[in-house]
């Protein structure tokens, strides 16, 4: 496929809202249903576009094919950044009157929003703003922590209406590192975060064995260490992890005992406790536990599911 055609198709697809992309591609009728099923439309848009371009190259798309895609797109209401800004600001100003909203557009279809909150009777507090990063044509936005939690529902309403999505997805996921949050939410951490030794074969990596040990013990240790490394790689992948600082688990359980007359067993209210794991780089720390001999492999799914479930706040109750 000619580079000019590839670039034209790429720019055309980038203009299409994600919630309309599948419909338009089917209407275009250039890529088969089987080809479209190979595309993960839950990824970030840049990754989806790259995959679609590869499929178009395989089918050797022509300029006429690209022009047809452009025609199909003409009847669709494309994302309008100016309209988004006006609608977002108008919703907040109608509700609060005194509010300052500033925008800054960046690459990757991201728009940074700074909101200084006021009330009907007080001016906006410029020293305690809320920052929001919204990725156009997706239902995802990233918000800084704020002392004014009462304004969170209004913020969500403004984003939902201005972006023309049915809802903005709420996730129990927090971190100080925006790139890591993006990588988890858009499931790109296996591409974004690269490791320096991923090409080193497992057999060639140091297993930390003492050459003076009995050969049978050396063999047993080697087999076990290889098993642990294999399970760790299968669980976490052979790449660096997104950076999170903690994971929090709220537990509610009933006391269970075979002894009759136990005070705790007769308690109707569940026992509640909070468990928090913290580290400057929690996922990398969890990944290193089994190879370091600190924990058995595999680790509990409650610890390893954080990236896949896209959350680091958990509530666990007895069934």
mmCIF file of N, CA, C and O in Angstrom, residues 174-261:
data_model
loop_
_atom_site.group_PDB
_atom_site.id
_atom_site.type_symbol
_atom_site.label_atom_id
_atom_site.label_comp_id
_atom_site.label_asym_id
_atom_site.label_seq_id
_atom_site.Cartn_x
_atom_site.Cartn_y
_atom_site.Cartn_z
ATOM 1 N N UNK A 174 -5.925 4.434 41.522
ATOM 2 C CA UNK A 174 -5.253 5.689 41.843
ATOM 3 C C UNK A 174 -3.745 5.527 41.750
ATOM 4 O O UNK A 174 -3.189 4.487 42.100
ATOM 5 N N UNK A 175 -3.088 6.587 41.299
ATOM 6 C CA UNK A 175 -1.629 6.630 41.256
ATOM 7 C C UNK A 175 -1.215 8.069 40.992
ATOM 8 O O UNK A 175 -1.988 8.871 40.472
ATOM 9 N N UNK A 176 0.026 8.392 41.362
ATOM 10 C CA UNK A 176 0.562 9.723 41.062
ATOM 11 C C UNK A 176 1.150 9.781 39.662
ATOM 12 O O UNK A 176 1.565 10.842 39.212
ATOM 13 N N UNK A 177 1.195 8.640 38.975
ATOM 14 C CA UNK A 177 1.872 8.565 37.682
ATOM 15 C C UNK A 177 0.846 8.408 36.565
ATOM 16 O O UNK A 177 0.255 7.334 36.387
ATOM 17 N N UNK A 178 0.620 9.477 35.826
ATOM 18 C CA UNK A 178 -0.400 9.482 34.777
ATOM 19 C C UNK A 178 -0.103 8.446 33.702
ATOM 20 O O UNK A 178 -1.003 7.754 33.233
ATOM 21 N N UNK A 179 1.172 8.319 33.288
ATOM 22 C CA UNK A 179 1.526 7.351 32.249
ATOM 23 C C UNK A 179 1.156 5.929 32.665
ATOM 24 O O UNK A 179 0.716 5.121 31.839
ATOM 25 N N UNK A 180 1.358 5.603 33.940
ATOM 26 C CA UNK A 180 1.018 4.266 34.424
ATOM 27 C C UNK A 180 -0.496 4.055 34.444
ATOM 28 O O UNK A 180 -0.989 2.986 34.084
ATOM 29 N N UNK A 181 -1.240 5.072 34.857
ATOM 30 C CA UNK A 181 -2.696 4.979 34.831
ATOM 31 C C UNK A 181 -3.203 4.774 33.414
ATOM 32 O O UNK A 181 -4.079 3.938 33.158
ATOM 33 N N UNK A 182 -2.658 5.543 32.481
ATOM 34 C CA UNK A 182 -3.049 5.398 31.071
ATOM 35 C C UNK A 182 -2.741 3.997 30.575
ATOM 36 O O UNK A 182 -3.544 3.377 29.867
ATOM 37 N N UNK A 183 -1.556 3.490 30.921
ATOM 38 C CA UNK A 183 -1.141 2.173 30.454
ATOM 39 C C UNK A 183 -2.078 1.083 30.957
ATOM 40 O O UNK A 183 -2.413 0.152 30.218
ATOM 41 N N UNK A 184 -2.529 1.194 32.209
ATOM 42 C CA UNK A 184 -3.436 0.194 32.777
ATOM 43 C C UNK A 184 -4.829 0.325 32.182
ATOM 44 O O UNK A 184 -5.435 -0.659 31.748
ATOM 45 N N UNK A 185 -5.352 1.546 32.141
ATOM 46 C CA UNK A 185 -6.718 1.766 31.646
ATOM 47 C C UNK A 185 -6.863 1.351 30.187
ATOM 48 O O UNK A 185 -7.834 0.699 29.798
ATOM 49 N N UNK A 186 -5.873 1.720 29.369
ATOM 50 C CA UNK A 186 -5.938 1.389 27.943
ATOM 51 C C UNK A 186 -5.238 0.079 27.616
ATOM 52 O O UNK A 186 -5.060 -0.261 26.448
ATOM 53 N N UNK A 187 -4.810 -0.648 28.681
ATOM 54 C CA UNK A 187 -4.183 -1.965 28.533
ATOM 55 C C UNK A 187 -3.017 -1.943 27.558
ATOM 56 O O UNK A 187 -2.935 -2.734 26.627
ATOM 57 N N UNK A 188 -2.118 -1.015 27.803
ATOM 58 C CA UNK A 188 -0.946 -0.890 26.943
ATOM 59 C C UNK A 188 0.355 -1.059 27.704
ATOM 60 O O UNK A 188 1.410 -0.746 27.187
ATOM 61 N N UNK A 189 0.289 -1.531 28.941
ATOM 62 C CA UNK A 189 1.519 -1.579 29.720
ATOM 63 C C UNK A 189 2.521 -2.567 29.176
ATOM 64 O O UNK A 189 3.716 -2.436 29.377
ATOM 65 N N UNK A 190 2.068 -3.596 28.431
ATOM 66 C CA UNK A 190 3.029 -4.533 27.854
ATOM 67 C C UNK A 190 3.747 -3.945 26.643
ATOM 68 O O UNK A 190 4.731 -4.484 26.180
ATOM 69 N N UNK A 191 3.274 -2.795 26.143
ATOM 70 C CA UNK A 191 3.927 -2.133 25.023
ATOM 71 C C UNK A 191 4.658 -0.870 25.471
ATOM 72 O O UNK A 191 5.749 -0.581 25.015
ATOM 73 N N UNK A 192 4.047 -0.142 26.403
ATOM 74 C CA UNK A 192 4.595 1.145 26.820
ATOM 75 C C UNK A 192 5.817 0.981 27.710
ATOM 76 O O UNK A 192 6.776 1.722 27.613
ATOM 77 N N UNK A 193 5.756 0.000 28.621
ATOM 78 C CA UNK A 193 6.828 -0.170 29.588
ATOM 79 C C UNK A 193 7.706 -1.334 29.154
ATOM 80 O O UNK A 193 7.306 -2.485 29.215
ATOM 81 N N UNK A 194 8.918 -1.048 28.714
ATOM 82 C CA UNK A 194 9.813 -2.069 28.202
ATOM 83 C C UNK A 194 10.825 -2.471 29.265
ATOM 84 O O UNK A 194 11.218 -1.699 30.113
ATOM 85 N N UNK A 195 11.261 -3.721 29.190
ATOM 86 C CA UNK A 195 12.282 -4.206 30.108
ATOM 87 C C UNK A 195 13.600 -4.341 29.362
ATOM 88 O O UNK A 195 13.618 -4.526 28.153
ATOM 89 N N UNK A 196 14.703 -4.248 30.077
ATOM 90 C CA UNK A 196 16.010 -4.256 29.431
ATOM 91 C C UNK A 196 16.524 -5.663 29.157
ATOM 92 O O UNK A 196 17.421 -5.840 28.345
ATOM 93 N N UNK A 197 15.980 -6.687 29.819
ATOM 94 C CA UNK A 197 16.522 -8.029 29.645
ATOM 95 C C UNK A 197 15.485 -9.003 29.111
ATOM 96 O O UNK A 197 15.596 -10.200 29.312
ATOM 97 N N UNK A 198 14.477 -8.497 28.423
ATOM 98 C CA UNK A 198 13.394 -9.359 27.970
ATOM 99 C C UNK A 198 13.844 -10.352 26.910
ATOM 100 O O UNK A 198 13.184 -11.342 26.676
ATOM 101 N N UNK A 199 14.968 -10.095 26.233
ATOM 102 C CA UNK A 199 15.435 -10.995 25.191
ATOM 103 C C UNK A 199 16.365 -12.074 25.728
ATOM 104 O O UNK A 199 16.776 -12.963 25.003
ATOM 105 N N UNK A 200 16.705 -12.025 27.014
ATOM 106 C CA UNK A 200 17.609 -13.004 27.599
ATOM 107 C C UNK A 200 16.863 -14.292 27.874
ATOM 108 O O UNK A 200 15.865 -14.295 28.583
ATOM 109 N N UNK A 201 17.289 -15.423 27.312
ATOM 110 C CA UNK A 201 16.609 -16.687 27.555
ATOM 111 C C UNK A 201 16.596 -17.028 29.033
ATOM 112 O O UNK A 201 17.518 -16.709 29.772
ATOM 113 N N UNK A 202 15.537 -17.725 29.466
ATOM 114 C CA UNK A 202 15.381 -18.058 30.869
ATOM 115 C C UNK A 202 16.558 -18.871 31.384
ATOM 116 O O UNK A 202 17.032 -18.677 32.491
ATOM 117 N N UNK A 203 17.070 -19.809 30.550
ATOM 118 C CA UNK A 203 18.144 -20.674 31.002
ATOM 119 C C UNK A 203 19.429 -19.910 31.250
ATOM 120 O O UNK A 203 20.289 -20.344 32.013
ATOM 121 N N UNK A 204 19.615 -18.759 30.584
ATOM 122 C CA UNK A 204 20.855 -18.008 30.688
ATOM 123 C C UNK A 204 20.861 -17.043 31.858
ATOM 124 O O UNK A 204 21.876 -16.452 32.169
ATOM 125 N N UNK A 205 19.698 -16.844 32.518
ATOM 126 C CA UNK A 205 19.640 -15.892 33.613
ATOM 127 C C UNK A 205 20.214 -16.500 34.879
ATOM 128 O O UNK A 205 20.105 -17.698 35.122
ATOM 129 N N UNK A 206 20.822 -15.704 35.701
ATOM 130 C CA UNK A 206 21.448 -16.177 36.925
ATOM 131 C C UNK A 206 20.408 -16.706 37.887
ATOM 132 O O UNK A 206 19.408 -16.066 38.155
ATOM 133 N N UNK A 207 20.651 -17.919 38.408
ATOM 134 C CA UNK A 207 19.747 -18.520 39.369
ATOM 135 C C UNK A 207 20.300 -18.438 40.781
ATOM 136 O O UNK A 207 19.718 -18.949 41.721
ATOM 137 N N UNK A 208 21.470 -17.852 40.959
ATOM 138 C CA UNK A 208 22.026 -17.628 42.281
ATOM 139 C C UNK A 208 22.353 -18.895 43.031
ATOM 140 O O UNK A 208 22.089 -19.007 44.231
ATOM 141 N N UNK A 209 22.938 -19.898 42.368
ATOM 142 C CA UNK A 209 23.221 -21.178 43.000
ATOM 143 C C UNK A 209 24.662 -21.230 43.494
ATOM 144 O O UNK A 209 25.576 -20.678 42.887
ATOM 145 N N UNK A 210 24.873 -21.927 44.600
ATOM 146 C CA UNK A 210 26.194 -22.094 45.185
ATOM 147 C C UNK A 210 26.855 -23.314 44.558
ATOM 148 O O UNK A 210 26.355 -24.449 44.662
ATOM 149 N N UNK A 211 28.017 -23.127 43.901
ATOM 150 C CA UNK A 211 28.665 -24.223 43.183
ATOM 151 C C UNK A 211 29.224 -25.271 44.135
ATOM 152 O O UNK A 211 29.578 -26.379 43.715
ATOM 153 N N UNK A 212 29.331 -24.964 45.431
ATOM 154 C CA UNK A 212 29.858 -25.911 46.401
ATOM 155 C C UNK A 212 28.776 -26.829 46.976
ATOM 156 O O UNK A 212 29.084 -27.714 47.777
ATOM 157 N N UNK A 213 27.530 -26.602 46.606
ATOM 158 C CA UNK A 213 26.443 -27.416 47.130
ATOM 159 C C UNK A 213 26.424 -28.777 46.476
ATOM 160 O O UNK A 213 26.990 -28.998 45.398
ATOM 161 N N UNK A 214 25.753 -29.733 47.126
ATOM 162 C CA UNK A 214 25.565 -31.073 46.581
ATOM 163 C C UNK A 214 24.852 -30.972 45.236
ATOM 164 O O UNK A 214 23.906 -30.197 45.079
ATOM 165 N N UNK A 215 25.268 -31.765 44.265
ATOM 166 C CA UNK A 215 24.723 -31.664 42.909
ATOM 167 C C UNK A 215 23.231 -31.933 42.871
ATOM 168 O O UNK A 215 22.499 -31.357 42.065
ATOM 169 N N UNK A 216 22.739 -32.826 43.759
ATOM 170 C CA UNK A 216 21.307 -33.121 43.784
ATOM 171 C C UNK A 216 20.505 -31.916 44.291
ATOM 172 O O UNK A 216 19.421 -31.612 43.792
ATOM 173 N N UNK A 217 21.094 -31.228 45.302
ATOM 174 C CA UNK A 217 20.439 -30.034 45.819
ATOM 175 C C UNK A 217 20.455 -28.921 44.771
ATOM 176 O O UNK A 217 19.474 -28.197 44.591
ATOM 177 N N UNK A 218 21.603 -28.812 44.072
ATOM 178 C CA UNK A 218 21.706 -27.805 43.010
ATOM 179 C C UNK A 218 20.637 -28.042 41.953
ATOM 180 O O UNK A 218 19.946 -27.113 41.506
ATOM 181 N N UNK A 219 20.472 -29.327 41.569
ATOM 182 C CA UNK A 219 19.475 -29.645 40.540
ATOM 183 C C UNK A 219 18.071 -29.320 41.033
ATOM 184 O O UNK A 219 17.268 -28.726 40.311
ATOM 185 N N UNK A 220 17.772 -29.677 42.305
ATOM 186 C CA UNK A 220 16.447 -29.410 42.864
ATOM 187 C C UNK A 220 16.180 -27.908 42.952
ATOM 188 O O UNK A 220 15.095 -27.433 42.597
ATOM 189 N N UNK A 221 17.196 -27.174 43.405
ATOM 190 C CA UNK A 221 17.039 -25.723 43.482
ATOM 191 C C UNK A 221 16.853 -25.103 42.109
ATOM 192 O O UNK A 221 16.058 -24.174 41.930
ATOM 193 N N UNK A 222 17.601 -25.589 41.147
ATOM 194 C CA UNK A 222 17.518 -25.046 39.791
ATOM 195 C C UNK A 222 16.131 -25.272 39.197
ATOM 196 O O UNK A 222 15.534 -24.366 38.606
ATOM 197 N N UNK A 223 15.617 -26.489 39.380
ATOM 198 C CA UNK A 223 14.281 -26.804 38.857
ATOM 199 C C UNK A 223 13.223 -25.912 39.512
ATOM 200 O O UNK A 223 12.340 -25.373 38.851
ATOM 201 N N UNK A 224 13.330 -25.735 40.828
ATOM 202 C CA UNK A 224 12.362 -24.911 41.549
ATOM 203 C C UNK A 224 12.452 -23.452 41.134
ATOM 204 O O UNK A 224 11.431 -22.784 40.930
ATOM 205 N N UNK A 225 13.678 -22.942 41.021
ATOM 206 C CA UNK A 225 13.837 -21.553 40.634
ATOM 207 C C UNK A 225 13.333 -21.308 39.215
ATOM 208 O O UNK A 225 12.755 -20.273 38.921
ATOM 209 N N UNK A 226 13.560 -22.265 38.332
ATOM 210 C CA UNK A 226 13.049 -22.127 36.969
ATOM 211 C C UNK A 226 11.523 -22.143 36.971
ATOM 212 O O UNK A 226 10.882 -21.410 36.217
ATOM 213 N N UNK A 227 10.928 -22.992 37.825
ATOM 214 C CA UNK A 227 9.467 -23.035 37.934
ATOM 215 C C UNK A 227 8.917 -21.692 38.422
ATOM 216 O O UNK A 227 7.962 -21.157 37.866
ATOM 217 N N UNK A 228 9.568 -21.141 39.444
ATOM 218 C CA UNK A 228 9.133 -19.860 40.004
ATOM 219 C C UNK A 228 9.257 -18.753 38.960
ATOM 220 O O UNK A 228 8.342 -17.929 38.794
ATOM 221 N N UNK A 229 10.373 -18.732 38.246
ATOM 222 C CA UNK A 229 10.557 -17.694 37.227
ATOM 223 C C UNK A 229 9.555 -17.844 36.091
ATOM 224 O O UNK A 229 9.047 -16.859 35.558
ATOM 225 N N UNK A 230 9.252 -19.095 35.734
ATOM 226 C CA UNK A 230 8.284 -19.315 34.656
ATOM 227 C C UNK A 230 6.901 -18.833 35.066
ATOM 228 O O UNK A 230 6.208 -18.143 34.304
ATOM 229 N N UNK A 231 6.480 -19.171 36.286
ATOM 230 C CA UNK A 231 5.164 -18.752 36.776
ATOM 231 C C UNK A 231 5.105 -17.233 36.904
ATOM 232 O O UNK A 231 4.110 -16.598 36.547
ATOM 233 N N UNK A 232 6.199 -16.637 37.404
ATOM 234 C CA UNK A 232 6.238 -15.175 37.541
ATOM 235 C C UNK A 232 6.119 -14.497 36.186
ATOM 236 O O UNK A 232 5.405 -13.501 36.023
ATOM 237 N N UNK A 233 6.815 -15.043 35.186
ATOM 238 C CA UNK A 233 6.754 -14.460 33.840
ATOM 239 C C UNK A 233 5.368 -14.626 33.239
ATOM 240 O O UNK A 233 4.847 -13.709 32.587
ATOM 241 N N UNK A 234 4.740 -15.788 33.456
ATOM 242 C CA UNK A 234 3.394 -16.011 32.940
ATOM 243 C C UNK A 234 2.381 -15.069 33.604
ATOM 244 O O UNK A 234 1.420 -14.634 32.981
ATOM 245 N N UNK A 235 2.619 -14.759 34.890
ATOM 246 C CA UNK A 235 1.685 -13.919 35.639
ATOM 247 C C UNK A 235 1.852 -12.444 35.328
ATOM 248 O O UNK A 235 0.884 -11.732 35.072
ATOM 249 N N UNK A 236 3.097 -11.966 35.341
ATOM 250 C CA UNK A 236 3.354 -10.531 35.205
ATOM 251 C C UNK A 236 3.865 -10.138 33.818
ATOM 252 O O UNK A 236 3.909 -8.945 33.501
ATOM 253 N N UNK A 237 4.253 -11.122 33.002
ATOM 254 C CA UNK A 237 4.853 -10.780 31.716
ATOM 255 C C UNK A 237 6.331 -10.504 31.871
ATOM 256 O O UNK A 237 6.848 -10.324 32.977
ATOM 257 N N UNK A 238 7.017 -10.439 30.756
ATOM 258 C CA UNK A 238 8.468 -10.226 30.774
ATOM 259 C C UNK A 238 8.782 -8.774 30.446
ATOM 260 O O UNK A 238 9.547 -8.465 29.544
ATOM 261 N N UNK A 239 8.150 -7.868 31.172
ATOM 262 C CA UNK A 239 8.351 -6.439 30.951
ATOM 263 C C UNK A 239 8.120 -5.717 32.274
ATOM 264 O O UNK A 239 7.527 -6.257 33.206
ATOM 265 N N UNK A 240 8.599 -4.504 32.362
ATOM 266 C CA UNK A 240 8.409 -3.720 33.581
ATOM 267 C C UNK A 240 6.934 -3.377 33.765
ATOM 268 O O UNK A 240 6.184 -3.258 32.795
ATOM 269 N N UNK A 241 6.540 -3.210 35.010
ATOM 270 C CA UNK A 241 5.137 -2.995 35.332
ATOM 271 C C UNK A 241 4.804 -1.504 35.431
ATOM 272 O O UNK A 241 5.672 -0.674 35.707
ATOM 273 N N UNK A 242 3.523 -1.140 35.233
ATOM 274 C CA UNK A 242 3.091 0.237 35.506
ATOM 275 C C UNK A 242 3.337 0.573 36.972
ATOM 276 O O UNK A 242 3.315 -0.307 37.835
ATOM 277 N N UNK A 243 3.543 1.833 37.257
ATOM 278 C CA UNK A 243 3.938 2.235 38.602
ATOM 279 C C UNK A 243 2.737 2.666 39.437
ATOM 280 O O UNK A 243 2.136 3.705 39.203
ATOM 281 N N UNK A 244 2.415 1.860 40.438
ATOM 282 C CA UNK A 244 1.405 2.177 41.434
ATOM 283 C C UNK A 244 2.068 2.175 42.803
ATOM 284 O O UNK A 244 3.050 1.461 43.020
ATOM 285 N N UNK A 245 1.526 2.955 43.735
ATOM 286 C CA UNK A 245 2.166 3.058 45.050
ATOM 287 C C UNK A 245 1.474 2.216 46.121
ATOM 288 O O UNK A 245 2.062 2.002 47.181
ATOM 289 N N UNK A 246 0.262 1.736 45.857
ATOM 290 C CA UNK A 246 -0.416 0.969 46.898
ATOM 291 C C UNK A 246 -1.575 0.161 46.310
ATOM 292 O O UNK A 246 -2.025 0.399 45.176
ATOM 293 N N UNK A 247 -2.019 -0.801 47.113
ATOM 294 C CA UNK A 247 -3.254 -1.532 46.839
ATOM 295 C C UNK A 247 -3.965 -1.700 48.173
ATOM 296 O O UNK A 247 -3.341 -2.033 49.187
ATOM 297 N N UNK A 248 -5.268 -1.453 48.184
ATOM 298 C CA UNK A 248 -6.025 -1.445 49.438
ATOM 299 C C UNK A 248 -7.170 -2.448 49.357
ATOM 300 O O UNK A 248 -7.890 -2.501 48.374
ATOM 301 N N UNK A 249 -7.317 -3.240 50.429
ATOM 302 C CA UNK A 249 -8.347 -4.272 50.478
ATOM 303 C C UNK A 249 -9.194 -4.092 51.746
ATOM 304 O O UNK A 249 -8.671 -4.130 52.862
ATOM 305 N N UNK A 250 -10.498 -3.878 51.553
ATOM 306 C CA UNK A 250 -11.425 -3.809 52.679
ATOM 307 C C UNK A 250 -12.129 -5.158 52.796
ATOM 308 O O UNK A 250 -12.785 -5.610 51.850
ATOM 309 N N UNK A 251 -11.973 -5.798 53.952
ATOM 310 C CA UNK A 251 -12.519 -7.130 54.149
ATOM 311 C C UNK A 251 -13.706 -7.093 55.108
ATOM 312 O O UNK A 251 -13.682 -6.391 56.124
ATOM 313 N N UNK A 252 -14.750 -7.854 54.761
ATOM 314 C CA UNK A 252 -15.892 -8.060 55.643
ATOM 315 C C UNK A 252 -16.156 -9.549 55.708
ATOM 316 O O UNK A 252 -16.429 -10.187 54.699
ATOM 317 N N UNK A 253 -16.061 -10.120 56.899
ATOM 318 C CA UNK A 253 -16.221 -11.562 57.027
ATOM 319 C C UNK A 253 -16.891 -11.908 58.351
ATOM 320 O O UNK A 253 -16.841 -11.124 59.310
ATOM 321 N N UNK A 254 -17.522 -13.048 58.389
ATOM 322 C CA UNK A 254 -18.128 -13.554 59.612
ATOM 323 C C UNK A 254 -17.165 -14.536 60.279
ATOM 324 O O UNK A 254 -16.493 -15.314 59.598
ATOM 325 N N UNK A 255 -17.123 -14.502 61.609
ATOM 326 C CA UNK A 255 -16.267 -15.432 62.337
ATOM 327 C C UNK A 255 -16.885 -16.831 62.273
ATOM 328 O O UNK A 255 -18.061 -17.016 62.542
ATOM 329 N N UNK A 256 -16.089 -17.825 61.908
ATOM 330 C CA UNK A 256 -16.566 -19.198 61.770
ATOM 331 C C UNK A 256 -15.877 -20.060 62.807
ATOM 332 O O UNK A 256 -14.646 -20.043 62.928
ATOM 333 N N UNK A 257 -16.658 -20.836 63.546
ATOM 334 C CA UNK A 257 -16.098 -21.695 64.585
ATOM 335 C C UNK A 257 -17.003 -22.894 64.805
ATOM 336 O O UNK A 257 -18.234 -22.802 64.682
ATOM 337 N N UNK A 258 -16.395 -24.047 65.137
ATOM 338 C CA UNK A 258 -17.162 -25.261 65.450
ATOM 339 C C UNK A 258 -17.600 -25.293 66.902
ATOM 340 O O UNK A 258 -18.380 -26.160 67.316
ATOM 341 N N UNK A 259 -17.092 -24.349 67.695
ATOM 342 C CA UNK A 259 -17.415 -24.312 69.108
ATOM 343 C C UNK A 259 -18.740 -23.597 69.338
ATOM 344 O O UNK A 259 -18.967 -22.501 68.821
ATOM 345 N N UNK A 260 -19.608 -24.211 70.094
ATOM 346 C CA UNK A 260 -20.898 -23.589 70.408
ATOM 347 C C UNK A 260 -20.715 -22.545 71.506
ATOM 348 O O UNK A 260 -19.896 -22.689 72.403
ATOM 349 N N UNK A 261 -21.492 -21.501 71.420
ATOM 350 C CA UNK A 261 -21.450 -20.483 72.460
ATOM 351 C C UNK A 261 -20.326 -19.482 72.298
ATOM 352 O O UNK A 261 -20.075 -18.690 73.205
#
